XYZ file of C-alpha atoms in Angstrom:
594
model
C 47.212 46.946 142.490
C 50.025 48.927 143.169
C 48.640 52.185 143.384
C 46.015 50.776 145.814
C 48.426 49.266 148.267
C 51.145 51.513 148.191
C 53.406 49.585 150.099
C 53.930 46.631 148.395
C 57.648 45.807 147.123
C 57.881 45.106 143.391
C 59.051 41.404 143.997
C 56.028 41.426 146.051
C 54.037 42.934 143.469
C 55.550 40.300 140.706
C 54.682 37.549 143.540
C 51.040 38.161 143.505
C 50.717 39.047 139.752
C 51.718 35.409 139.000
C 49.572 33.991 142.425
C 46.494 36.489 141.305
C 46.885 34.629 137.452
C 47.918 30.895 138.618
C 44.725 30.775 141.060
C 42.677 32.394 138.110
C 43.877 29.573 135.433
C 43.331 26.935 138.248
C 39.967 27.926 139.238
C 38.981 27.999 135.492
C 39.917 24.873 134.092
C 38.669 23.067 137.026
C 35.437 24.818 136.461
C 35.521 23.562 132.529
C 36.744 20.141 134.299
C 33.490 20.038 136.445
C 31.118 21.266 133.709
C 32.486 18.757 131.124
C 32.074 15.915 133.142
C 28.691 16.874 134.283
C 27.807 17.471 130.699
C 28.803 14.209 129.549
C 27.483 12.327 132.770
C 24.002 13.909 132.010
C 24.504 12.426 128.468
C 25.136 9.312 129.875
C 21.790 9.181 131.835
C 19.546 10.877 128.687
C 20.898 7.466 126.852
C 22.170 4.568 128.615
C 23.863 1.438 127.876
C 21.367 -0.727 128.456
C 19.116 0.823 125.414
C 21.974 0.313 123.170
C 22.056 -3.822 124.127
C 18.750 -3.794 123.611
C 18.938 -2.657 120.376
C 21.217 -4.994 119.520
C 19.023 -7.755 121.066
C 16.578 -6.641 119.019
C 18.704 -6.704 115.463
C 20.038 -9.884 116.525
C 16.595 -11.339 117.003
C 15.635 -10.038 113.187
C 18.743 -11.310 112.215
C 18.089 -14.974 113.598
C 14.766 -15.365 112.804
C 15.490 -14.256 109.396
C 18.312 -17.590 109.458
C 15.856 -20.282 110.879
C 13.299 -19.316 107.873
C 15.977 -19.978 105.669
C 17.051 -23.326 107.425
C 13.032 -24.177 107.685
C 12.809 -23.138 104.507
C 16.185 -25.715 103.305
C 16.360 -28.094 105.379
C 14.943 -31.443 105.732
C 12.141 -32.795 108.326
C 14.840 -34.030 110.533
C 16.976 -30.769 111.151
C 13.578 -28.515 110.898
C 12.812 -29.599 114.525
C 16.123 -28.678 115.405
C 16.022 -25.544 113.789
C 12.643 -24.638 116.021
C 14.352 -25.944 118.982
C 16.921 -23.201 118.676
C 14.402 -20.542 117.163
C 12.364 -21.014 120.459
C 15.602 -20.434 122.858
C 16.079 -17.612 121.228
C 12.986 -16.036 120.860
C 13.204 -16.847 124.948
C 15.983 -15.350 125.105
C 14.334 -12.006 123.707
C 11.174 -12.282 125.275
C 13.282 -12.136 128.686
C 15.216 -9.220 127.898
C 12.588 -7.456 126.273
C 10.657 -7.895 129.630
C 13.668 -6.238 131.337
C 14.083 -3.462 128.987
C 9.991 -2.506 129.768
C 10.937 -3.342 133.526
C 13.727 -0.207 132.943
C 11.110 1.982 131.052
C 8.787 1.864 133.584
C 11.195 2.643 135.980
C 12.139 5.615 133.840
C 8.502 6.621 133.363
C 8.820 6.378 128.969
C 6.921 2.863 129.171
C 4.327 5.377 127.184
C 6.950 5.999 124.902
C 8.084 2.443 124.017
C 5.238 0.341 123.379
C 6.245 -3.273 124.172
C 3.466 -4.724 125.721
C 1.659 -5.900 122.314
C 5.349 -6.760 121.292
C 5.528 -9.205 124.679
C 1.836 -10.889 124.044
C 2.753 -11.842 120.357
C 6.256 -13.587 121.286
C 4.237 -15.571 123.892
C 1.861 -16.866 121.497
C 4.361 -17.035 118.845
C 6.345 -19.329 121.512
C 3.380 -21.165 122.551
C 2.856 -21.669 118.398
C 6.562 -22.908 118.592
C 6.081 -25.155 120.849
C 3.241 -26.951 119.508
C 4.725 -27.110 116.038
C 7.981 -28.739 117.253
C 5.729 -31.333 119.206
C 4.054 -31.898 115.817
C 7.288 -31.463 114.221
C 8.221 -35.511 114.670
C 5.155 -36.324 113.788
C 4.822 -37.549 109.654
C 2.726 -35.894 107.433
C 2.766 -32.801 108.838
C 4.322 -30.331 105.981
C 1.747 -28.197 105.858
C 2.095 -27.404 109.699
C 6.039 -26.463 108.585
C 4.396 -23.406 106.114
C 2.415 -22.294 108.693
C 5.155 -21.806 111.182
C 7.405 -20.154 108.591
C 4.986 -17.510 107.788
C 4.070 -17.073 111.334
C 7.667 -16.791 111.602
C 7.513 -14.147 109.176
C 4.893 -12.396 110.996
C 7.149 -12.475 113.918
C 10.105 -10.747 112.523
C 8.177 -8.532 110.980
C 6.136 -7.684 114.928
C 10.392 -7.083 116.077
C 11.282 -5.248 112.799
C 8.757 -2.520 113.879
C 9.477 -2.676 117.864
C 12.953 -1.825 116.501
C 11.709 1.155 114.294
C 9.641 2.338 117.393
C 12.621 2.130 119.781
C 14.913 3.855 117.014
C 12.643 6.757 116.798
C 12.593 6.545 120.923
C 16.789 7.019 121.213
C 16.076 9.672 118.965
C 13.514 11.544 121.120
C 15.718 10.768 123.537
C 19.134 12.440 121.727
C 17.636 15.137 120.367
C 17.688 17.428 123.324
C 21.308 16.484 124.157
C 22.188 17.872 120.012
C 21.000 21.467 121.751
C 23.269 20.789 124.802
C 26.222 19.454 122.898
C 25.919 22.915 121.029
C 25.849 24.844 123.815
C 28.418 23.105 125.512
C 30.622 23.700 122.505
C 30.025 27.105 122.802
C 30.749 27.671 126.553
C 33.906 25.133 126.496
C 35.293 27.503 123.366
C 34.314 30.409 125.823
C 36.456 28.902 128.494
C 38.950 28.028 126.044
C 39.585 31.621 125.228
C 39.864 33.198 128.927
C 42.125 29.988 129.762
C 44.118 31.046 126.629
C 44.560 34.936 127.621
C 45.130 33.810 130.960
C 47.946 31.922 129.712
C 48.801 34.947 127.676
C 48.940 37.013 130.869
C 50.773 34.626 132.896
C 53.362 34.111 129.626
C 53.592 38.234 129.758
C 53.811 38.544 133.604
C 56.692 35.962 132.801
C 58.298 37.884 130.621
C 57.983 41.150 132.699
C 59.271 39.112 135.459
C 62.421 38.064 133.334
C 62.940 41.444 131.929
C 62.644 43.018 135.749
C 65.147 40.523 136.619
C 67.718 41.207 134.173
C 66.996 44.761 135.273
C 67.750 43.863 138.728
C 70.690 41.870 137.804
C 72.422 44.583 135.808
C 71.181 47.065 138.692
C 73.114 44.577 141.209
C 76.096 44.392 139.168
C 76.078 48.273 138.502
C 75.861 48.999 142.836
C 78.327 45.699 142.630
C 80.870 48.202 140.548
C 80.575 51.251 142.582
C 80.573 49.118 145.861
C 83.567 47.054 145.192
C 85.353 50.440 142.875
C 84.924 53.519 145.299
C 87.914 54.447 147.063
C 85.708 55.261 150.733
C 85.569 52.016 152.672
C 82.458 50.978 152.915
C 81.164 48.115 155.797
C 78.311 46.697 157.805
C 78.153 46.149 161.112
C 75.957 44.274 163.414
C 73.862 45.529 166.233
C 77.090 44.919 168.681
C 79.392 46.330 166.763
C 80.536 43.040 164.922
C 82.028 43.733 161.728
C 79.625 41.494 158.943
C 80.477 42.899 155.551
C 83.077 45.072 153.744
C 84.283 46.408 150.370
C 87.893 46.124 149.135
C 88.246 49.653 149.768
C 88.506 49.206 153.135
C 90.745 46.274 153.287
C 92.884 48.381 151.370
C 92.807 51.794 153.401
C 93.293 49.171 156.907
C 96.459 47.395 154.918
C 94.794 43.995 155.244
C 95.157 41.127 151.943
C 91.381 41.509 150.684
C 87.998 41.035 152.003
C 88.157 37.961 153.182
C 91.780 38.957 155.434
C 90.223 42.075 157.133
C 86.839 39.879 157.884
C 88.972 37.045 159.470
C 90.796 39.343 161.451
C 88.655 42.251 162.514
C 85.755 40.808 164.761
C 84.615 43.946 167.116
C 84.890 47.111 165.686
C 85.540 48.726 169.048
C 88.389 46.441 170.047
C 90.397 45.878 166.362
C 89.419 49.237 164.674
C 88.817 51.860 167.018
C 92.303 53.664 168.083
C 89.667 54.583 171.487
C 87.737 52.048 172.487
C 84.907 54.765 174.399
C 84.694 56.490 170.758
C 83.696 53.102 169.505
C 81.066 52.669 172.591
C 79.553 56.361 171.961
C 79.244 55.864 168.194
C 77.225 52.308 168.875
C 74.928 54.444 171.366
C 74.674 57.399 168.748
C 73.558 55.192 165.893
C 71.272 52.618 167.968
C 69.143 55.944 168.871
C 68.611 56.287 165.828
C 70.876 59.316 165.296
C 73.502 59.414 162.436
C 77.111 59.947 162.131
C 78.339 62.138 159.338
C 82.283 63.025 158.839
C 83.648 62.393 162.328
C 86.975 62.265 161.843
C 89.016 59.876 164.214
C 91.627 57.342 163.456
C 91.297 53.467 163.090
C 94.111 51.276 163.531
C 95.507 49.376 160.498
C 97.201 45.881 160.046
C 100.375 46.731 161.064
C 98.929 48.762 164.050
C 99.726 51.919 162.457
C 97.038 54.389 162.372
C 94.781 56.515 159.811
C 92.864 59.609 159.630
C 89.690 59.173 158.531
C 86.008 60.672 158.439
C 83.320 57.878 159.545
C 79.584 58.576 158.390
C 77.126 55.623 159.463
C 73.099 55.173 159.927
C 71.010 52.498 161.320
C 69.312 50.397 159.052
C 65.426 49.664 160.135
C 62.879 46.814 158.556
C 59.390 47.911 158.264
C 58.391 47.477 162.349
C 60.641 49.979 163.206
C 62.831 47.692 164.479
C 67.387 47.933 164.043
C 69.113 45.447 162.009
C 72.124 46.322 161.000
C 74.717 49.714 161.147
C 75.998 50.457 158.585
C 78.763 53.089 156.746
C 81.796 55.111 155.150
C 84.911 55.772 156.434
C 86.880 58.123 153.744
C 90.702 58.426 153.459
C 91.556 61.660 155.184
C 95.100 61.048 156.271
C 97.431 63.222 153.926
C 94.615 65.746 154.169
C 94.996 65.789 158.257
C 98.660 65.617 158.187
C 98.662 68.363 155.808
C 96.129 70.493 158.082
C 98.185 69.888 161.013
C 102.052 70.827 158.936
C 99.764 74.152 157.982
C 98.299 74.655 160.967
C 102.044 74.543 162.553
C 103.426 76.472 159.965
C 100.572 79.167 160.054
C 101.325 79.369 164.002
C 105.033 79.414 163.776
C 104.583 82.268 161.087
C 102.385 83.926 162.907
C 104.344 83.924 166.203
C 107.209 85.302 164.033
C 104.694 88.246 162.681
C 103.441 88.605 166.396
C 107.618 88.802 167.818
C 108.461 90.866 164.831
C 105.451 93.924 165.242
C 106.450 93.708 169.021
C 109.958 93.973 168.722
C 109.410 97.397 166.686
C 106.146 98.453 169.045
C 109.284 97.717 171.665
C 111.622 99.623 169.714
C 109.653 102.913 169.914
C 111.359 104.953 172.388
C 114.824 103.721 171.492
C 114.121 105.080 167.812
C 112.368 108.150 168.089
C 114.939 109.374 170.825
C 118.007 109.654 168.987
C 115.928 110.754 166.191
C 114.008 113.714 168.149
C 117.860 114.917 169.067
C 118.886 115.212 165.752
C 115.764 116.865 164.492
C 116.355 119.299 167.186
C 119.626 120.121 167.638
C 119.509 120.897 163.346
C 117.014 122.963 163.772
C 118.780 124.679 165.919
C 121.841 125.035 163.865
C 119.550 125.987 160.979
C 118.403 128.873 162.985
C 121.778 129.705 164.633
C 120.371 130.075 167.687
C 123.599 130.728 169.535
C 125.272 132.419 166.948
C 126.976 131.835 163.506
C 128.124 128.850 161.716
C 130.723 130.853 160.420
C 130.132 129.233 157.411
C 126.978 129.142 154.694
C 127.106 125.470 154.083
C 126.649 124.227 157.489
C 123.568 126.406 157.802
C 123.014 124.022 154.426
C 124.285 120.882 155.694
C 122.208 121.307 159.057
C 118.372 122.012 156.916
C 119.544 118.708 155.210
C 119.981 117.469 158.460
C 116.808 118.635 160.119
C 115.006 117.630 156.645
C 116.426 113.855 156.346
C 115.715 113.860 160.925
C 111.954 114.519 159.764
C 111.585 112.150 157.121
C 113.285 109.507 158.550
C 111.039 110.097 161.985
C 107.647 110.069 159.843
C 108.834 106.874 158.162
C 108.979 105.089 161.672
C 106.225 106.524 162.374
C 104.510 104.727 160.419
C 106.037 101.587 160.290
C 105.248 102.012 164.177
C 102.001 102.423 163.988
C 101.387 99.697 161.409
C 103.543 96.949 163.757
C 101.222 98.241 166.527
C 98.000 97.737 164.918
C 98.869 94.638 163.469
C 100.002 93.464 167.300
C 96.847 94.856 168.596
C 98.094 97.186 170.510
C 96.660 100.136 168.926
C 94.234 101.616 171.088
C 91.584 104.371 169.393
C 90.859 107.328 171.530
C 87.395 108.038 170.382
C 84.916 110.893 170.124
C 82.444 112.872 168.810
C 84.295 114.762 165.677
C 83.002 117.831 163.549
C 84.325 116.246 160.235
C 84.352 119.670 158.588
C 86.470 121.190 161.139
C 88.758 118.237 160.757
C 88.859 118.563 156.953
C 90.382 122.275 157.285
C 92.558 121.343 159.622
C 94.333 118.601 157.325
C 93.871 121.171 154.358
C 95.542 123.790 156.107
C 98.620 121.886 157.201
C 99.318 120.745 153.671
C 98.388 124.021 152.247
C 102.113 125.316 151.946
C 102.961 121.833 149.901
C 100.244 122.156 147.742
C 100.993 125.786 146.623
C 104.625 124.793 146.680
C 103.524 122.317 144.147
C 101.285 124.315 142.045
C 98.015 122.315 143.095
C 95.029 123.973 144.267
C 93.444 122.452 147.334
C 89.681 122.521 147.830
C 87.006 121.270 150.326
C 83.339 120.075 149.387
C 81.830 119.627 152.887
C 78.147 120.495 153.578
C 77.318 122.544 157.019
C 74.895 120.158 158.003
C 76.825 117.034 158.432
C 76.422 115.297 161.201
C 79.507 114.318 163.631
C 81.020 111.161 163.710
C 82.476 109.067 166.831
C 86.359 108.395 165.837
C 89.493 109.049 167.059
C 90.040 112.667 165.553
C 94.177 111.626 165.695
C 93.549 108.573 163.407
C 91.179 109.936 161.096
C 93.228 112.764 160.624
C 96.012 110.846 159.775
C 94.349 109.239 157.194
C 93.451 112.495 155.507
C 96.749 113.672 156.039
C 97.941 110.406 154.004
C 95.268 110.699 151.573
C 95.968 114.270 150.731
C 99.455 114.492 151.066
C 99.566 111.346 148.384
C 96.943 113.344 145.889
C 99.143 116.406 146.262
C 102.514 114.501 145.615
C 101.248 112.411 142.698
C 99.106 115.753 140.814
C 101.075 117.678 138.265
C 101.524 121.805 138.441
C 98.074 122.997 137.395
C 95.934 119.961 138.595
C 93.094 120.098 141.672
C 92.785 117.790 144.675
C 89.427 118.115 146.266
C 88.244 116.498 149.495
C 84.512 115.728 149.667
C 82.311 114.213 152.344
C 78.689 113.716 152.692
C 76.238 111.270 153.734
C 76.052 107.512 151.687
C 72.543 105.610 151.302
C 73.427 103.859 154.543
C 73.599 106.879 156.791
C 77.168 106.139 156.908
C 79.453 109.337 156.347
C 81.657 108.836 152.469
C 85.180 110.519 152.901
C 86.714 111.248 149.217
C 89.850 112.669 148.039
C 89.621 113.101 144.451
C 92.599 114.502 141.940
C 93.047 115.052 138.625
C 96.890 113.538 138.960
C 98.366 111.112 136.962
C 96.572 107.725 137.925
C 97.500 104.431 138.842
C 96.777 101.561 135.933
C 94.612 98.722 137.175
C 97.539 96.249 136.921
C 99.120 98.437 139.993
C 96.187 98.885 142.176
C 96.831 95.455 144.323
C 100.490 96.179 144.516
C 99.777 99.961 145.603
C 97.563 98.525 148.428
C 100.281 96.301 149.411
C 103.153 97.087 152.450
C 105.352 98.902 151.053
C 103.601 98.496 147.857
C 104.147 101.874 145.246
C 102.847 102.860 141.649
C 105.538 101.226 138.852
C 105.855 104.729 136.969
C 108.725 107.118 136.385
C 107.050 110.022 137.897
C 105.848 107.717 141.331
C 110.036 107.372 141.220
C 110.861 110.748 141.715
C 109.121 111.217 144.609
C 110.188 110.012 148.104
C 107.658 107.667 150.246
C 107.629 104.202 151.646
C 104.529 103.221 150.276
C 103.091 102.473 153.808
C 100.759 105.414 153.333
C 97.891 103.539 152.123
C 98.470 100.356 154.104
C 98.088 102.254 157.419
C 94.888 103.620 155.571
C 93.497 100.824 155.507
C 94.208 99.774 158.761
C 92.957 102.362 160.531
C 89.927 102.414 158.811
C 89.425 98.470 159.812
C 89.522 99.563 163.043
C 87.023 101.906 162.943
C 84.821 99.095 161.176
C 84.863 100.915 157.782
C 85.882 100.572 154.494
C 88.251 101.675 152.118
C 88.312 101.870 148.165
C 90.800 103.283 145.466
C 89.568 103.949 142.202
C 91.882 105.381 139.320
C 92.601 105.685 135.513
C 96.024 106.606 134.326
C 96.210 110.430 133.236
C 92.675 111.026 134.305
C 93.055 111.509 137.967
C 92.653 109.126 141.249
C 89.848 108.607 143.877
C 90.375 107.333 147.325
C 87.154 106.712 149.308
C 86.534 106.239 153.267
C 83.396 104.774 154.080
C 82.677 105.061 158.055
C 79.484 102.730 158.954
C 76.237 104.367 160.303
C 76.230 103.665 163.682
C 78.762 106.029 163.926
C 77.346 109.158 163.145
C 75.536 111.462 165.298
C 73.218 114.767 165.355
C 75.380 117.925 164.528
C 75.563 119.509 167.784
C 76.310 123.285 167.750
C 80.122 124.251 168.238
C 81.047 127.418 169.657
């Protein structure tokens, strides 16, 4: 039944199970009702009553006659009138209800059947003989007539002895057919014994189904009873108007009211008692009545003690089967120490980063008031190294003064960079771009670190193909991170060791910068902290060698602005790659440079 209509509920579905097997049981034993009592009413008719009295007329007529031929027969002339006196009423008596009995046969058409007639003309002689002998009866001297009545008497009860014989074998003309019936009725009635037994097997089973579906239900209820009552999201109902109908403890709790039953007293309209905004409430109702949804919309509700609490509300409209709303209802989840702990971050991020933003302006600021004095001392020891106007007179200030110059340009690449990484990270770093012949850029870096490298025993090699396209950077920038890159693989790669710079084309169509050296490596423990501000290798020969470890930080910026990116991959006394990925879109067809 179920699969054919679908949309039945269970309990609607256990309803007509037991309606289906009730009406079945009633219509059944009301059917065995009707057929018994037909059966037995057309057994009735087959035999009546009245053939039953009349066989006991008839017995009682053998019976009596049988007693007045024994008084006759011992009793003296006085009471032997007597005796025919009452022989006579009685064989009246029989003569009248035999007449009825053939009245009924006739009227039954089996007068052929029971042959009375004869029967009826022998009582009324025998009566008329009666009569005559009882007149004679007073009479002396007539014995002999006495005999004579006896045996007629005899003849008489002999005439109703086989009427009686005849109408026995008649009722049993008559019950024979019924003995068929009776067996057939037996059999049906056992028939409709056993379907009114299985139906009372299926109706005892649906019961039991039925119980077994309710204690399902029941420990169903209690289980959504548990989570209901247990979650920690308030949960409620509202009506069509906003009227609060139903809540869980949860809520009470999270709205600081006593229980249930405190919050449910005391809250009536949502909108007015709940809602911190009362035109939130009134947009919500409108949202959920058009059959929209709400889903973690965080607002606050005001609690007991009109304090207030963050929380996120998620609601639907409920629908019966029409289409029709009944009901809203909803969740609305504790989110207060997660919004007060968004907002302290929030604030802290924004102080923090207005201290970042004052800080990289300050030193974008402090440019011209650094490199200045700086730029004067670089230049006025060079030209006391040289001795441009003449001798120091001495051969340690020539000394002193290289130290000077030396330390001057250092100190002035040092700001440099921290310069240019404030101004990037202020935004104020603006790229100057253009097409770029990478391979003319790549001897261009090599040659101004070629004197270090020698100085250092290293040899310095390119790998770049002819047929490279250009790419649209700023040549300053990109420079400077080859400069960094190389300078680093040179300063880091023992006497004897190679640094090679390689660039050709990725699978992207994106040009892959590399600077690759066989120096002593960086451990994978150190390659966050290298990548870091300020951030250098933890090794004894990293130690000896001056740097600020901003190299690869303003690396990495710069190639973040170009939209690339970069990698550093390294094992310790094997050697160290850095690799500078620029994106597709910005390379171009070589174009021939004069």
């Amino acid at each position: 039944m179920r699969d054919l209509y679908p949309d039945i509920k269970k309990t609607d579905y256990w309803i007509l199970t037991f309606v289906g097997i009730a009406t079945a049981l009633t219509v059944i034993v009301g059917s065995l009702l009707y057929y018994t009592e037909e059966t037995l009413t057309e057994f009735e008719a087959a035999f009546p009553k009245e053939y039953l009295l009349h066989a006991r007329l008839l017995d009682e007529a053998v019976i009596h006659i049988a007693d007045s031929i024994v008084d006759l027969n011992q009793t003296s002339a006085e009471e032997k009138s007597k005796s025919f006196d009452r022989l006579a009423g009685k064989l009246t008596q029989v003569h009248l209800k035999i007449r009825e009995f053939l009245d009924l046969a006739d009227s039954k058409d089996v007068s052929g059947v029971v042959q009375g007639d004869r029967l009826m003309a022998l009582l009324e002689e025998d009566m008329l003989y009666l009569d005559n002998v009882i007149d004679m009866a007073s009479e002396e001297g007539h014995q002999i007539t006495y005999v004579k009545a006896v045996r007629r008497l005899y003849l008489v009860r002999e005439y109703i002895q086989g009427y009686r014989d005849q109408f026995d074998f008649f009722a049993l003309g008559l019950v024979a057919p019924q003995r068929d019936k009776v067996g057939e009725m037996r059999a049906e009635v056992f028939a409709a014994i056993v379907v009114v037994f299985l139906c009372v097997v299926a109706l005892l089973y649906a019961v039991y189904r039925r119980y077994r579906f309710g204690q399902a239900l029941y420990k169903s209820e209690q289980q959504y009873r548990r989570l209901y009552e247990g979650v920690s999201e308030g949960v409620y109902l509202f009506d069509l108007r906003g009227n609060l109908l139903k809540c869980n403890p949860a809520l009470a709790r999270l709205l600081k009211y006593k229980d249930n039953e405190d919050l449910l007293k005391s809250v009536i309209n949502a909108a007015e008692d709940v809602y911190m905004d009362k035109s939130i409430a009134e947009n919500h109702l409108e949202v959920l009545l058009s059959g929209q949804s709400l889903k973690n919309e965080i607002h606050r509700w005001r609690c007991k003690d009109d304090t207030l609490i963050w929380g996120a509300i998620s609601a639907r409209t409920v629908f019966d089967d029409s289409g029709d709303p009944l009901h809203i209802e909803g969740t609305f989840t504790d989110m207060n120490d997660r919004i007060v702990a968004e907002l302290g971050l929030r604030k802290a991020k924004e102080v923090a980063e207005f201290a970042n933003r004052a800080k990289s302006e300050f030193l974008a600021n402090m440019s011209h008031e650094l490199r200045t004095p700086l730029n004067a001392v670089i230049g006025f020891s060079e030209i006391l190294t040289t001795e441009a106007f003449g001798s120091l007179g001495h051969e340690n200030y020539k000394e002193y003064a290289a130290d000077i110059h030396s330390a001057g340009g250092h100190l002035l690449k040092v700001i440099n960079d921290i310069l240019d990484v404030a101004k990037i990270e202020a935004g104020q770093m603006q790229l100057y771009e253009r097409d770029v012949n990478i391979k003319d850029l790549v001897r261009s870096s090599i040659r101004m670190l070629a004197v270090r490298a020698m100085s250092a025993e290293v040899e310095l090699l390119e790998d770049v193909a002819d047929d490279l396209p250009t790419v649209f950077v700023d040549e300053t920038r990109v420079k400077q991170i080859l400069v960094n890159l190389i300078s680093n693989a040179v300063k880091f790669t023992k006497a004897g060791g190679r640094v090679v710079v390689r660039v050709d084309l990725n699978n992207s169509g994106g040009l892959s910068l590399k600077v690759v050296d066989t120096g002593i490596g960086i451990s994978e423990k150190d390659l966050h902290h290298v990548l870091s501000r300020f951030g250098q290798a933890q090794s004894t020969y990293a130690r000896t060698n001056e740097g600020t470890g901003l190299g690869l930080t303003l690396v990495q910026l710069i190639v973040d602005l170009h939209g690339g990116t970069f990698d550093l991959q390294s094992v310790v006394d094997v050697g160290t790659t850095c690799i500078v990925e620029f994106p597709a879109e910005r390379t171009t067809a070589l174009e021939n440079v004069s």
